[in-house]
Structures are given as C-alpha cells and as structure tokens.
CSV table of C-alpha atoms and ligand atoms in Angstrom, one decimal:
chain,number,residue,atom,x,y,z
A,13,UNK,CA,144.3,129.3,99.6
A,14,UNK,CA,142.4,127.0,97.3
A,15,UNK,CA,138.8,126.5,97.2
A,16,UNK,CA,137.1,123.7,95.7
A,17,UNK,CA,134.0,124.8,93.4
A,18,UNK,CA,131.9,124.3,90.8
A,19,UNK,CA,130.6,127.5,88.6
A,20,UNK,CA,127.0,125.6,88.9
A,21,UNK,CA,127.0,124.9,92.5
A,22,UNK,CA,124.9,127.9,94.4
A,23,UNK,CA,126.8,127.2,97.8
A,24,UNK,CA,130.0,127.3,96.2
A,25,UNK,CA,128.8,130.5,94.7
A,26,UNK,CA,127.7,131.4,97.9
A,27,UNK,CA,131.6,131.9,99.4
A,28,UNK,CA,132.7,133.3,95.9
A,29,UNK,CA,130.3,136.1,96.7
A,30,UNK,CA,131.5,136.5,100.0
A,31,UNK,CA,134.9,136.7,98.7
A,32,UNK,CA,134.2,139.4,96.5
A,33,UNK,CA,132.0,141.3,99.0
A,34,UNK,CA,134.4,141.2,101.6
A,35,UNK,CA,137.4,142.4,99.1
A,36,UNK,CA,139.6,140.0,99.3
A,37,UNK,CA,142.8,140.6,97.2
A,38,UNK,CA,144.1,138.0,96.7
A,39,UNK,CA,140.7,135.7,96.6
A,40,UNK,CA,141.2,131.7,97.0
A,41,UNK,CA,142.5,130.4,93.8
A,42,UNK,CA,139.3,128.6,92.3
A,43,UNK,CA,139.3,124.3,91.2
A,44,UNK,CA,136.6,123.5,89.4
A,45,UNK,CA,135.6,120.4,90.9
A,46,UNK,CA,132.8,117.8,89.2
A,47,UNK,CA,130.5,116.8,92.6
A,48,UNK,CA,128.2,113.5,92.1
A,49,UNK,CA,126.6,112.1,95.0
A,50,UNK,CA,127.4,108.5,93.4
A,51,UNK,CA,131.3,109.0,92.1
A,52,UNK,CA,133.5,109.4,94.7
A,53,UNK,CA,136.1,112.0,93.9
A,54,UNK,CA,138.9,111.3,95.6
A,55,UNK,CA,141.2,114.7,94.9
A,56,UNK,CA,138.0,115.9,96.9
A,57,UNK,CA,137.8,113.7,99.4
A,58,UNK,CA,141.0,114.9,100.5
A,59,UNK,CA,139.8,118.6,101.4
A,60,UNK,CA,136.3,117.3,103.0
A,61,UNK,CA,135.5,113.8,103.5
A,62,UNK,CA,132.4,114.6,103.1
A,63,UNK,CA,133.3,115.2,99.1
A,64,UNK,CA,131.3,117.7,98.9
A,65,UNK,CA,132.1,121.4,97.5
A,66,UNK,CA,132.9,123.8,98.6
A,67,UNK,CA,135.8,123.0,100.5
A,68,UNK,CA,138.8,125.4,101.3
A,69,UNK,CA,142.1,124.4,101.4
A,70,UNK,CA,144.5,126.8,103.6
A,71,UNK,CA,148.3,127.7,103.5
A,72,UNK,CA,149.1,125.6,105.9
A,73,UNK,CA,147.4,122.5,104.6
A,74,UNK,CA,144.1,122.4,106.7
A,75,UNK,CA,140.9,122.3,105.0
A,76,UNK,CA,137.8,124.2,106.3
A,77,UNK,CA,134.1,123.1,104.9
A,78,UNK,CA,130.7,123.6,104.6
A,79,UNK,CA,129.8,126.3,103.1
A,80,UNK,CA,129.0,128.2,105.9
A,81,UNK,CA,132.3,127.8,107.9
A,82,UNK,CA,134.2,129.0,104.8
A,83,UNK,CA,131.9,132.0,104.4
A,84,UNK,CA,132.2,133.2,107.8
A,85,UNK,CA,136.5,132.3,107.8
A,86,UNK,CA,136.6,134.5,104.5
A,87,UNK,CA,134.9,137.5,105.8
A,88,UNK,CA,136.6,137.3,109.1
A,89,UNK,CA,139.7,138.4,106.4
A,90,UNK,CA,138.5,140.8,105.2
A,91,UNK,CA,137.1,142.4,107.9
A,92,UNK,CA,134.0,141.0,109.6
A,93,UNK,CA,131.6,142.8,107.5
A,94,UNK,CA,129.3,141.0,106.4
A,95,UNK,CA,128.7,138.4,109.4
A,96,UNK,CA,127.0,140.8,112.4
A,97,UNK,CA,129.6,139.7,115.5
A,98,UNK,CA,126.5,139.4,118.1
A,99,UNK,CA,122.9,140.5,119.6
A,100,UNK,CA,119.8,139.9,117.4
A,101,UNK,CA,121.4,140.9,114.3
A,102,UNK,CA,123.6,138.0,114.0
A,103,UNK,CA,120.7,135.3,114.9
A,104,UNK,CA,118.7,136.8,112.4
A,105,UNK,CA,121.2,137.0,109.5
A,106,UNK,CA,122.3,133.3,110.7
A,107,UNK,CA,119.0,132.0,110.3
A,108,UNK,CA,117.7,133.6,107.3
A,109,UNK,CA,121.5,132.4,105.6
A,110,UNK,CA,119.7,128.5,107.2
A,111,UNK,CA,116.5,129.5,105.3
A,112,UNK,CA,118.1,129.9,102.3
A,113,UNK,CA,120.3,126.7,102.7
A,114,UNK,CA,117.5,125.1,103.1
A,115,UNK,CA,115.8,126.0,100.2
A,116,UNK,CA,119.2,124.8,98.4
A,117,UNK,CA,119.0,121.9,100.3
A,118,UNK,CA,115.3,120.6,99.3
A,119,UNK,CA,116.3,122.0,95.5
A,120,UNK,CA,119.8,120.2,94.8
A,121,UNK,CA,118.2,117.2,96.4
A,122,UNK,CA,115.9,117.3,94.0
A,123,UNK,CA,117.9,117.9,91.0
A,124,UNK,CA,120.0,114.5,91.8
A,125,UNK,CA,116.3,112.6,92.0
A,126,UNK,CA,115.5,113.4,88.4
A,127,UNK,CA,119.0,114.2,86.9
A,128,UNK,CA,121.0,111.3,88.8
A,129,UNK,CA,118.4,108.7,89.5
A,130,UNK,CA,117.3,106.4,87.4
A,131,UNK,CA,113.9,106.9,86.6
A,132,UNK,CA,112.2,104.1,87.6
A,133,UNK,CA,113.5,105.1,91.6
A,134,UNK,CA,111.9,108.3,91.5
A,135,UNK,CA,110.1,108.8,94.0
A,136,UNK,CA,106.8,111.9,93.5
A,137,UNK,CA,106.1,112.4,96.8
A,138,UNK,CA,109.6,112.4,98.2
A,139,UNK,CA,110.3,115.7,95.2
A,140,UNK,CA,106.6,116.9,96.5
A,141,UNK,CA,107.9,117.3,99.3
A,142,UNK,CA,111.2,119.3,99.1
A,143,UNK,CA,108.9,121.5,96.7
A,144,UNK,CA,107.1,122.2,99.6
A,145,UNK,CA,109.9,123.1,101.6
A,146,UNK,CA,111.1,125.3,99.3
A,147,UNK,CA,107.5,127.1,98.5
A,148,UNK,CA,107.5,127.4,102.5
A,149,UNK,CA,110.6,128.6,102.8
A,150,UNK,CA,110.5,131.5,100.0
A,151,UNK,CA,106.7,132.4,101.4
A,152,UNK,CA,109.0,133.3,104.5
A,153,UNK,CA,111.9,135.3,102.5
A,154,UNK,CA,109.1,137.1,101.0
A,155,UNK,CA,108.1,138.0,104.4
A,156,UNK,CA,111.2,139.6,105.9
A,157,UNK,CA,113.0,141.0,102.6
A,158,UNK,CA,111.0,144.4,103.1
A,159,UNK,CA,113.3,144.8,106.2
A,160,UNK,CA,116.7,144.4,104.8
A,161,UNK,CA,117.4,147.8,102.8
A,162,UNK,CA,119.8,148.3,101.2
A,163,UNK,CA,122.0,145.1,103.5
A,164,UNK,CA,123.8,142.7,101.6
A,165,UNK,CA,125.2,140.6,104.2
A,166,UNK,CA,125.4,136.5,104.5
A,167,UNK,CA,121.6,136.5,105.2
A,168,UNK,CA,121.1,138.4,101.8
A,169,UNK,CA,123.8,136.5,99.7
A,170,UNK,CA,122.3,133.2,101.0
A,171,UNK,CA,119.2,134.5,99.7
A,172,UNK,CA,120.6,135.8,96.3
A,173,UNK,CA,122.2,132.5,95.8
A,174,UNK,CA,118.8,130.5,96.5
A,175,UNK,CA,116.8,132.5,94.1
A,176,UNK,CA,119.9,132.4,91.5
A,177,UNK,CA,120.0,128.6,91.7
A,178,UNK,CA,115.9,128.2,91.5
A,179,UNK,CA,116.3,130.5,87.7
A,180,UNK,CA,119.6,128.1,86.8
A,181,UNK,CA,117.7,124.8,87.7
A,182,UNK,CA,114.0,124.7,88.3
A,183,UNK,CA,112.5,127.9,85.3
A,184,UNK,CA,109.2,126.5,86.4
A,185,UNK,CA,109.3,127.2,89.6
A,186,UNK,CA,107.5,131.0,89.2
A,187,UNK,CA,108.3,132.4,92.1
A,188,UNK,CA,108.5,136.1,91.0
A,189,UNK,CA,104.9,136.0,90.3
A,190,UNK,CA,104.4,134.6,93.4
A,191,UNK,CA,106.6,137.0,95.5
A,192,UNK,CA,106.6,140.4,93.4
A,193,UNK,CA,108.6,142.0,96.3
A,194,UNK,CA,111.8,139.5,95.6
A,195,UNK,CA,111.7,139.6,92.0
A,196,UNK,CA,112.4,143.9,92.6
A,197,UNK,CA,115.1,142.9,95.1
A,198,UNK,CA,116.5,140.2,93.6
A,199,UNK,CA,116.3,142.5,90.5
A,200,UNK,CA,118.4,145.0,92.0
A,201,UNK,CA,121.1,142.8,93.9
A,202,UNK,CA,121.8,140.9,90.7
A,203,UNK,CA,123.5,143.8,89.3
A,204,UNK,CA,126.3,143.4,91.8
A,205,UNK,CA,129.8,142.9,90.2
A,206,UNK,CA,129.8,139.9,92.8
A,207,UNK,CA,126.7,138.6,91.3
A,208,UNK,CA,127.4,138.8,87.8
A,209,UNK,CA,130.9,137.4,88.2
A,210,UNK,CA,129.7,134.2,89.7
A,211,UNK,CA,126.4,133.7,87.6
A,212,UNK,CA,125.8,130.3,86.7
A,213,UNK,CA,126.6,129.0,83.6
A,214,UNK,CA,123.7,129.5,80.7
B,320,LIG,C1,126.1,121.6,101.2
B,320,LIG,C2,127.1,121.5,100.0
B,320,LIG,C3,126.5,120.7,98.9
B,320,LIG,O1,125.5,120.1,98.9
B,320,LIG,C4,127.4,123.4,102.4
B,320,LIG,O2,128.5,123.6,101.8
B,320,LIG,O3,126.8,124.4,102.8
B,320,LIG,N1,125.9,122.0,103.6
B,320,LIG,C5,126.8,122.0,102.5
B,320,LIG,N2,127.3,120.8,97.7
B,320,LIG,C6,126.9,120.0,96.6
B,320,LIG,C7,127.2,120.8,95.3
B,320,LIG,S1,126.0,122.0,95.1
B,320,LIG,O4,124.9,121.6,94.5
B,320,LIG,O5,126.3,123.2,95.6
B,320,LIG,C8,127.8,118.8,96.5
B,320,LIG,O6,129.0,118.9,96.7
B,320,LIG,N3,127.2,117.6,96.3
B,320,LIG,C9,127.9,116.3,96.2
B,320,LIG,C10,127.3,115.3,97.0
B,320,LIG,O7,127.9,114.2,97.1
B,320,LIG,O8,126.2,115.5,97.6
C-alpha cells in the first residue's frame, strides 16, 4: 500500500496515527506529496481526483480517500480497535472525529486565504468566520474531553490532530488558556510514540 501525505498536513497525520495505533506492520509506504489548492498535481490526481491528500493506494491498484475512509480501512487491518463497530459509542466517536474535521476544515481554509491568496482578495469576514467555527467547535471538545479517559480512539486522534495543527499553524490562537482541561489532555496524549512520530515539522 501507498499513502499519499504530507508531514504538515493534520488529516494526513490523522491516518498515520491510526496506522501506528492500530499496529500495523508493515504500515503504508509514505509519498510526500506537495498539496495546493491552485496547482493541480497530477501524480495526485491519479489516487483521488479530488487531489487532495491523503489518498491510499492499495495492492491491487484501487485508491481509497478522504481521510476518514482510509482511517477506518486501516484499522479494520489491524483489528477494529479504534473505530467502536455500533450503538452509541460509534455515533459519538464518528461525530466528535466530524468536530474535529471541522475545526481542520475552517483552519486549513484559512491558512490558503492568507498563505495562498493574494492579499488584496482577502476577505476578513470570510477568515472571521472559520475562526468562529473553530472557537465553537473547541468550546464543544472542551465540553466532552472529561468523558473520554484514558480512550484514544478516532474521536481522540481527530481531536489530537486538530489541536496539533492549531500549535503548527495558528500560535495565536490560545486555546489552552481558554480550555485548561485540553491543554492537560492534550499534554498527556502527545507523549504517544504515534504522536511524536508524526509531529509536524518545526
Ligand atoms: C480533507 C483533506 C484536505 O483538505 C480528508 O481527507 O478528510 N476531507 C478531506 N487535505 C488538504 C491537505 S491538509 O491541509 O491536510 C489538501 O489536500 N488540500 C489540497 C486542496 O486542493 O485543497
């Protein structure tokens, strides 16, 4: 298998968790791939039209994409661990993984508005407005974390990966003082060998 990634990209560091969390041996052989919403890469294009990463490429030629797909496939490999198969447990850790998609969402969209658009198309209130998605969004991680213990599951990675991206890309954005709670849990999960393996570049 080959997976399409990018050692900055926080959903492609999302399945590299999951990979090492679910113990695969061997793992999907890594490409770093170079992702811009305005160059068309067509090596890329190839896996997921959609050219975006990650996207992984399996034995037998077919491609699987987003993010969320490939997590799931990965751990059904090793063992359906870390997705709960059914009842309330998997509709919560499936929504709290959209949560933290989300907040990925609003943030990478607003890293291509001020590192990829020119700067005379920026738009305030359109980056105002992810940024409140975002503040929403963690207000309501802070909310649940207290119930998840010691579970590091795709609910927990999505949410390692969202807070790991907001410290790569937006240092301003204080949310530890805001949300004491996650800055102890996030505090403790980031000492995972999974975690350390797939930081983000400095
Ligand atoms: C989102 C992937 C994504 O936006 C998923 O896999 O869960 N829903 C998808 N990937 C970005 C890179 S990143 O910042 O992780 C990407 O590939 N962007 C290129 C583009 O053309 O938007």
């Amino acid at each position: 298998m080959r997976m399409h990634i990018n050692p900055a990209s926080p959903f492609a560091r999302k399945v590299r968790i999951v990979a090492r969390e679910a113990g695969l041996a061997p793992r999907p052989e890594e490409i770093e791939t170079a992702v811009s919403p305005v160059a068309p890469n067509a090596d890329l294009a190839g896996a997921n039209p959609l050219m975006k990463i990650p996207a992984l490429t399996l034995d037998d030629g077919s491609t699987l994409y987003d993010s969320r797909v490939i997590a799931e496939y990965l751990d059904a490999l090793g063992g359906a661990r870390l997705f709960p198969s059914s009842g309330a447990q998997r509709w919560a850790a499936l929504r709290l993984q959209a949560l933290c998609d989300g907040i990925l969402d609003a943030a990478v969209l607003t890293r291509y508005e001020c590192a990829v658009r020119p700067q005379p198309l920026r738009w305030d209130d359109w980056i105002a407005g992810q940024r409140r998605k975002i503040d929403g969004a963690l207000a309501a991680m802070a909310r649940e974390h207290g119930a998840w213990g010691d579970q590091f599951g795709i609910g927990q990675i999505a949410a390692a990966c969202a807070l790991g991206y907001l410290d790569f890309r937006f240092p301003d954005i204080d949310w530890r003082a805001a949300h004491p709670g996650l800055k102890t849990w996030f505090a403790r999960v980031s000492e995972r060998s999974s975690m350390c393996d797939t930081m983000p570049p400095a």
